[in-house]
mmCIF file with all atom_site columns, C-alpha atoms in Angstrom:
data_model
loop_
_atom_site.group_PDB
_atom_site.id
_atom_site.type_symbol
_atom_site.label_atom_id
_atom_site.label_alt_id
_atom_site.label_comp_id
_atom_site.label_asym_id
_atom_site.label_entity_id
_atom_site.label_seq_id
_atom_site.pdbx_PDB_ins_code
_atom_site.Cartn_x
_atom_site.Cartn_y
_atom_site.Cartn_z
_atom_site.occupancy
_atom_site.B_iso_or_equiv
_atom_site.pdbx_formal_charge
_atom_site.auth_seq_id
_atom_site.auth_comp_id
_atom_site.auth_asym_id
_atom_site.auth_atom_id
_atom_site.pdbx_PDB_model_num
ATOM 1   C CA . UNK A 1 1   ? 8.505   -17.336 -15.625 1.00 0.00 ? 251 UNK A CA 1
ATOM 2   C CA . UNK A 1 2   ? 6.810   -14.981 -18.076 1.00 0.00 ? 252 UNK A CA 1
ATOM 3   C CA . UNK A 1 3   ? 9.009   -11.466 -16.728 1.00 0.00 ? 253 UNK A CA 1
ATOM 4   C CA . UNK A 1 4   ? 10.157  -9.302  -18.859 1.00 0.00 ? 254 UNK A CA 1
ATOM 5   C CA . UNK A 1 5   ? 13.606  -8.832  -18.807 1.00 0.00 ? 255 UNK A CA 1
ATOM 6   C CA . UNK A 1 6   ? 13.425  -5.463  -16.136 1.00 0.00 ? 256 UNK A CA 1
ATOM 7   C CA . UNK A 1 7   ? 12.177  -7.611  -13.571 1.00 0.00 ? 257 UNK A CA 1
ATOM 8   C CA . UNK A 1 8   ? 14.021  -10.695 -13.797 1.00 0.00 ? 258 UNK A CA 1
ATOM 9   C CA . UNK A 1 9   ? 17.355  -8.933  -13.503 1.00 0.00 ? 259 UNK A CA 1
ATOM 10  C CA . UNK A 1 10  ? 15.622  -7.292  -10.321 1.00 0.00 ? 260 UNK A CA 1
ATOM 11  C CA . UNK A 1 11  ? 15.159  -11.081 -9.065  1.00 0.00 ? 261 UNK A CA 1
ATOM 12  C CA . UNK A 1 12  ? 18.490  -12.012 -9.374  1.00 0.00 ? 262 UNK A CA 1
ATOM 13  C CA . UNK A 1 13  ? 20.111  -8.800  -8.146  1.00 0.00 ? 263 UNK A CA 1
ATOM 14  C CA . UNK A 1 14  ? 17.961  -9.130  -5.071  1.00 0.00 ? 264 UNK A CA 1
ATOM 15  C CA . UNK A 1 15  ? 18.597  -12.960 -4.477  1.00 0.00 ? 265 UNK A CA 1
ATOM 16  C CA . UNK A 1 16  ? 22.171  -11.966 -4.793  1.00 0.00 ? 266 UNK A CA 1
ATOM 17  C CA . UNK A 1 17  ? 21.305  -9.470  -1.539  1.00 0.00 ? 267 UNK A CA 1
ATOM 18  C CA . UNK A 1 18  ? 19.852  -12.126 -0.072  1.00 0.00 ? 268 UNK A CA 1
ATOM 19  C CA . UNK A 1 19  ? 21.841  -12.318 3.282   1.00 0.00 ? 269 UNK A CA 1
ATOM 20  C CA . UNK A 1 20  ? 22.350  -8.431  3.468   1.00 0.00 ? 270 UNK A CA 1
ATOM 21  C CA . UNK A 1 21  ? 18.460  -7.957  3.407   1.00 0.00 ? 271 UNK A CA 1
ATOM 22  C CA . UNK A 1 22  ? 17.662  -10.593 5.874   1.00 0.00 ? 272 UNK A CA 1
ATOM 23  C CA . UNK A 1 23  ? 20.080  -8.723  8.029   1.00 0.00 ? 273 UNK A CA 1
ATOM 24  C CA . UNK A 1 24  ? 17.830  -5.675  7.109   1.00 0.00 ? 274 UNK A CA 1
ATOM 25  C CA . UNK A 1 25  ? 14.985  -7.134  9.708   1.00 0.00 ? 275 UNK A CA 1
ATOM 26  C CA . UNK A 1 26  ? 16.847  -5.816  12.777  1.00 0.00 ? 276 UNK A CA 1
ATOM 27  C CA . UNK A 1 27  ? 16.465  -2.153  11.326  1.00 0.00 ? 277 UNK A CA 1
ATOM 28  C CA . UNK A 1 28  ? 13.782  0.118   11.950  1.00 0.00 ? 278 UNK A CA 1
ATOM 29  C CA . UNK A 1 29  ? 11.154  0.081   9.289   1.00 0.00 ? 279 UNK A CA 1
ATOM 30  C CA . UNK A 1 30  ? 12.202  3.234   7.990   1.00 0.00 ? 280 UNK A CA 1
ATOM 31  C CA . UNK A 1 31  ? 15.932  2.212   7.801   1.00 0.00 ? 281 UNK A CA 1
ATOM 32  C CA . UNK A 1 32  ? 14.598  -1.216  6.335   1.00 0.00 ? 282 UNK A CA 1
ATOM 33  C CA . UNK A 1 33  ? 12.651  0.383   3.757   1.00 0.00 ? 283 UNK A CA 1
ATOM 34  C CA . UNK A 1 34  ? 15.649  3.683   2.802   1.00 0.00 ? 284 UNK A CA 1
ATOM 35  C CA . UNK A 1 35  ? 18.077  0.232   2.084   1.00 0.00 ? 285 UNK A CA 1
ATOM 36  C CA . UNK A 1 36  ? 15.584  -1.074  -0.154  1.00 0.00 ? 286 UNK A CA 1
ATOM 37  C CA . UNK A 1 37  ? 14.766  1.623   -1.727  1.00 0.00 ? 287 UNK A CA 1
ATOM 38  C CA . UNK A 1 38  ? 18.279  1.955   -2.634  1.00 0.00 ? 288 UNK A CA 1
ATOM 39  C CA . UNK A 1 39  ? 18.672  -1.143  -4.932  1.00 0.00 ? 289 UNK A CA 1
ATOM 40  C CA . UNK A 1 40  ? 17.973  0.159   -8.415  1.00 0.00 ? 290 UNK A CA 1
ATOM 41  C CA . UNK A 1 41  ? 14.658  -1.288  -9.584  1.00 0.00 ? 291 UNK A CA 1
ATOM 42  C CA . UNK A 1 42  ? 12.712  -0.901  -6.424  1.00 0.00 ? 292 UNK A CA 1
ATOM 43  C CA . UNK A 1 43  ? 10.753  2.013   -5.499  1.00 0.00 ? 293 UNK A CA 1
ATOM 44  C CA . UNK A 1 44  ? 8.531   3.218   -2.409  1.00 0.00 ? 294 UNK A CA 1
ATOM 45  C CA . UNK A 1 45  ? 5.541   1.003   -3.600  1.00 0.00 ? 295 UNK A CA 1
ATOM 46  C CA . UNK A 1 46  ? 7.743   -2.135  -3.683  1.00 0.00 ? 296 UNK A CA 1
ATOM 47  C CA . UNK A 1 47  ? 9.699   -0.662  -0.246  1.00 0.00 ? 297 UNK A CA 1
ATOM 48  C CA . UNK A 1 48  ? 6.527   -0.480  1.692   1.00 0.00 ? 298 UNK A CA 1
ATOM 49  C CA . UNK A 1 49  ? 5.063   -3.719  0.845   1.00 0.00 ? 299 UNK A CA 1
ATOM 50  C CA . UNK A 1 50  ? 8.061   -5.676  1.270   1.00 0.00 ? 300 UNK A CA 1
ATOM 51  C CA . UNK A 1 51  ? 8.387   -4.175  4.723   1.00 0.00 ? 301 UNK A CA 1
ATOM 52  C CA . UNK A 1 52  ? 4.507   -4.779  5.958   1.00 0.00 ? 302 UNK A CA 1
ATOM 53  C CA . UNK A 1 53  ? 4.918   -8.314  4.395   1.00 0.00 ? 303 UNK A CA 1
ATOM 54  C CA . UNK A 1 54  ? 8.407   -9.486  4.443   1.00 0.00 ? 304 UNK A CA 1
ATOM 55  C CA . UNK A 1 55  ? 9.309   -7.513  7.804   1.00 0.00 ? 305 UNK A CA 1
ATOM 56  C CA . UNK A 1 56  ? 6.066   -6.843  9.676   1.00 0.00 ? 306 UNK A CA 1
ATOM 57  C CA . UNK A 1 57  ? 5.882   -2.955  9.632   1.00 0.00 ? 307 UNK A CA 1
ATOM 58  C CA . UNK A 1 58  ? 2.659   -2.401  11.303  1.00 0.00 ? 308 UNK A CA 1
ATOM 59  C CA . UNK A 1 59  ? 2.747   1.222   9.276   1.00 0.00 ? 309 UNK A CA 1
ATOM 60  C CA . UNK A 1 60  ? 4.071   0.560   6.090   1.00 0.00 ? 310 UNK A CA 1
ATOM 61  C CA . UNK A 1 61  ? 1.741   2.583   3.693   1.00 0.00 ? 311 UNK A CA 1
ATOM 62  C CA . UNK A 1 62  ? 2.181   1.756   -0.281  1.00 0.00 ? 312 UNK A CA 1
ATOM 63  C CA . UNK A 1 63  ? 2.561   4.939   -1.849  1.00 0.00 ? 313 UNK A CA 1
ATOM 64  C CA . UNK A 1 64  ? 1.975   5.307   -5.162  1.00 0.00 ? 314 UNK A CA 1
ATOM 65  C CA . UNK A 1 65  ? -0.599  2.352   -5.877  1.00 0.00 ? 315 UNK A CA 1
ATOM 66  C CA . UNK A 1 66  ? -3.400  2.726   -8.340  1.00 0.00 ? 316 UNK A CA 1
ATOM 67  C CA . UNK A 1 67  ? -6.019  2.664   -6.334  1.00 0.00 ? 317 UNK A CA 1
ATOM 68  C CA . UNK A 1 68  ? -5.300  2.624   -2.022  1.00 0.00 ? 318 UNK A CA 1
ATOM 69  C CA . UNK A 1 69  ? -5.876  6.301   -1.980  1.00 0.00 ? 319 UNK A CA 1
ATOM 70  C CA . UNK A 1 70  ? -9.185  6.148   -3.819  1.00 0.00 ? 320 UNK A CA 1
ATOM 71  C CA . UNK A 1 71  ? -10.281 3.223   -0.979  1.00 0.00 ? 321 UNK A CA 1
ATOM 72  C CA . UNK A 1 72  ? -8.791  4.762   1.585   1.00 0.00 ? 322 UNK A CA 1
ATOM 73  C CA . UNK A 1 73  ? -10.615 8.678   0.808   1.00 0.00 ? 323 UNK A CA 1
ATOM 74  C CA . UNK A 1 74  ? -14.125 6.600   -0.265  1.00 0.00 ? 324 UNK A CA 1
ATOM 75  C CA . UNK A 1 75  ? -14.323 4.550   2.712   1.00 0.00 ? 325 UNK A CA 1
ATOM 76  C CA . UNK A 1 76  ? -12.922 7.028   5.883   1.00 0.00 ? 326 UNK A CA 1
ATOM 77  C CA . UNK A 1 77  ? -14.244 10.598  4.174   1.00 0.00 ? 327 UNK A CA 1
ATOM 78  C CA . UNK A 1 78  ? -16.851 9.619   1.537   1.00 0.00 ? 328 UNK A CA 1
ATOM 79  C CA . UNK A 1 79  ? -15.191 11.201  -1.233  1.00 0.00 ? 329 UNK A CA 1
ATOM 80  C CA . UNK A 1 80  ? -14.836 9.203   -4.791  1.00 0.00 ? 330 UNK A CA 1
ATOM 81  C CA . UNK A 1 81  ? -11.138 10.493  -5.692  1.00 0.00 ? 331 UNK A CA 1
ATOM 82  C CA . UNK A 1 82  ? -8.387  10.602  -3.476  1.00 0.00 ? 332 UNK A CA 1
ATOM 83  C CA . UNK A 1 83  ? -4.458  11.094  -4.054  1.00 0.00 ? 333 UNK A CA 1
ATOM 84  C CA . UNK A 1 84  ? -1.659  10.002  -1.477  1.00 0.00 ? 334 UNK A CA 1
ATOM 85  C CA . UNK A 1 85  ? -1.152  13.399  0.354   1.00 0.00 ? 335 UNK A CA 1
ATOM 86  C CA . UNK A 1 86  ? -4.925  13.264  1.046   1.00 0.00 ? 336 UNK A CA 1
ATOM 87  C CA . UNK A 1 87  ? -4.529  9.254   2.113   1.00 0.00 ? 337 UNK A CA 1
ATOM 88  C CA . UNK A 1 88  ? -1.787  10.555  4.464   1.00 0.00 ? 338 UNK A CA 1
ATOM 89  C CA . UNK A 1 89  ? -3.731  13.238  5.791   1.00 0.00 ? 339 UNK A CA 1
ATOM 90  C CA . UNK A 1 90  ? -6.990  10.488  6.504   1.00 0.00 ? 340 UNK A CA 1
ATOM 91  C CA . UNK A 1 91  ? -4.139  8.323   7.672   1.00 0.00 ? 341 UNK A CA 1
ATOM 92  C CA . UNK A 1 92  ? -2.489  10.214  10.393  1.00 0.00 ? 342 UNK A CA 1
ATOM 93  C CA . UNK A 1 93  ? -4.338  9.715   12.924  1.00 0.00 ? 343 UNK A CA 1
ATOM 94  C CA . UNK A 1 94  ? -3.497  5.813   12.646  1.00 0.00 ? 344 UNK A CA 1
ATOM 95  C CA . UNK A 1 95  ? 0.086   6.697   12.770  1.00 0.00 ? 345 UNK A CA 1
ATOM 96  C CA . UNK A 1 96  ? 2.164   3.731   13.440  1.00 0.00 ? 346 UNK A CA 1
ATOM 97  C CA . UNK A 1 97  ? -0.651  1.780   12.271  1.00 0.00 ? 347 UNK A CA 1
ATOM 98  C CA . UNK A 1 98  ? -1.723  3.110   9.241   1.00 0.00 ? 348 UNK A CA 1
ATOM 99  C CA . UNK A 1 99  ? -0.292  -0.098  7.320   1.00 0.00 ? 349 UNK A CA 1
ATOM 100 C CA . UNK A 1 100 ? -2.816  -2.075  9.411   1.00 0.00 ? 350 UNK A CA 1
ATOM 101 C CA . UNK A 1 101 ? -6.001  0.214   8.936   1.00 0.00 ? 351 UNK A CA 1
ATOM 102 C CA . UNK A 1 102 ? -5.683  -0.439  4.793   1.00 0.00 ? 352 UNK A CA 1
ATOM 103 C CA . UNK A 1 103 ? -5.217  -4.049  5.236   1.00 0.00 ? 353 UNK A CA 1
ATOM 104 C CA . UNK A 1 104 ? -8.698  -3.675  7.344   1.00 0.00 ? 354 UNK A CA 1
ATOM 105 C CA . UNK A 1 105 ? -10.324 -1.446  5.195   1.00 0.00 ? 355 UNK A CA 1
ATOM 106 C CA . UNK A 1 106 ? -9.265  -3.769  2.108   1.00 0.00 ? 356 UNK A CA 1
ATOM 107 C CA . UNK A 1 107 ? -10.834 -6.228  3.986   1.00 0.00 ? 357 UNK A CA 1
ATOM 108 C CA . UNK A 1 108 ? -13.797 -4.558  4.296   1.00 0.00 ? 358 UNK A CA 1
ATOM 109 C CA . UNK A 1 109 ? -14.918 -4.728  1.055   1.00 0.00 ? 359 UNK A CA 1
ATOM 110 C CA . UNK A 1 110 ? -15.847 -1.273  0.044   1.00 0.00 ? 360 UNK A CA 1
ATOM 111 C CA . UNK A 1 111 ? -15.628 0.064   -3.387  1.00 0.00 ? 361 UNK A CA 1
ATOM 112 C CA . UNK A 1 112 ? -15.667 3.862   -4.699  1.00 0.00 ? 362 UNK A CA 1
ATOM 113 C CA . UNK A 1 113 ? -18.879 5.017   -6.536  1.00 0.00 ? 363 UNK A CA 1
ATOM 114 C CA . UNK A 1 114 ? -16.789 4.187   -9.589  1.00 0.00 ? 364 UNK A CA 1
ATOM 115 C CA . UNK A 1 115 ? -15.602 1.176   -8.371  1.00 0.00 ? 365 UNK A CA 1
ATOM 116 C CA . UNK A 1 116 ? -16.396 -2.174  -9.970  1.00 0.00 ? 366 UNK A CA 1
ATOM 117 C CA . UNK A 1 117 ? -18.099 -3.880  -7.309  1.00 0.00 ? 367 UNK A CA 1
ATOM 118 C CA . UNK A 1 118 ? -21.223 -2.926  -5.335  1.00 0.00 ? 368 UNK A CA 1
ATOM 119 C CA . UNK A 1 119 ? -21.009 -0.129  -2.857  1.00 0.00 ? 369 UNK A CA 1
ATOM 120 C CA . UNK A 1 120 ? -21.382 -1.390  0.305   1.00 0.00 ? 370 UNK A CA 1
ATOM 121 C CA . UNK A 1 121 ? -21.428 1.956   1.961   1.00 0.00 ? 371 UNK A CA 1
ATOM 122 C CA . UNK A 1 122 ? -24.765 1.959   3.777   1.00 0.00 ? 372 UNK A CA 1
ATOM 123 C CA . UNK A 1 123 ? -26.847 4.765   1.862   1.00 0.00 ? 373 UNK A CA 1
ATOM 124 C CA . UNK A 1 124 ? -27.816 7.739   4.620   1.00 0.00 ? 374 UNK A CA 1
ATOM 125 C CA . UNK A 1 125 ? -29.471 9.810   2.654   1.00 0.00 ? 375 UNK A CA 1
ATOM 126 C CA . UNK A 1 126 ? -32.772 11.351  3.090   1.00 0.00 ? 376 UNK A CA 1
ATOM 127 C CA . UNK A 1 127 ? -34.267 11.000  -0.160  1.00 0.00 ? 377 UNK A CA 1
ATOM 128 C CA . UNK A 1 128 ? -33.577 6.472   -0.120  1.00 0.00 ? 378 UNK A CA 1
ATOM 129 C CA . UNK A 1 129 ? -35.032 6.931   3.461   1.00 0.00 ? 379 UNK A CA 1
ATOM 130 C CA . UNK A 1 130 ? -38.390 8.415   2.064   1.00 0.00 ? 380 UNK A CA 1
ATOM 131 C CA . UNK A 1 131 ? -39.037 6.093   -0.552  1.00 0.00 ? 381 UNK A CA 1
#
């Protein structure tokens, strides 16, 4: 399959678990997603988007990713640089949902200044409105 070795022994070691995390589904997310967590190999990123895929977890937020905070600050505060405190902080109002609101702003499109599609942020300022 192309893994390196790391991962594959994660694959088998989980399909191994493979009755004890089904049973997993009847937990809470955050119960789900501690048990996870605790199988050596898998972290908070891999946690959180096993739970929003594999188990539905409306709020499961994917800390740690390269570049979710940077969307997330861009497209809901306009600033180019974000980090995942400040993505929790834009987040919180969402709570319980905040899983859902990336998957929609993902969806959306938008790309930081940096970014290396087009900014589809509509441009508001004064001086594009002149010319």
């Amino acid at each position: 399959m192309g893994l390196e070795r790391r991962r594959a022994e994660l694959l088998r070691r989980i399909g191994g678990l493979e009755l004890r995390i089904e049973g997993w589904t009847a937990l809470p997310a955050a119960g789900a997603s501690a048990r996870l967590r605790q199988i050596p190999g898998i972290g908070p990123w891999t946690a959180a988007e096993a739970c929003a895929c594999a188990f539905g977890d409306p709020d499961a937020v994917s800390l740690g990713d390269a570049h979710l905070p940077d969307l997330v600050a861009w497209t809901l505060a306009g600033e180019p640089r974000g980090d995942d405190a400040g993505m929790l902080e834009l987040l919180s109002p969402y709570a319980g949902q905040r899983g859902r609101v990336i998957r929609l702003l993902q969806s959306l499109g938008h790309q930081d200044p940096r970014g290396s599609a087009r900014d589809s942020r509509p441009d508001t300022s004064s001086a594009s409105s002149a010319a």
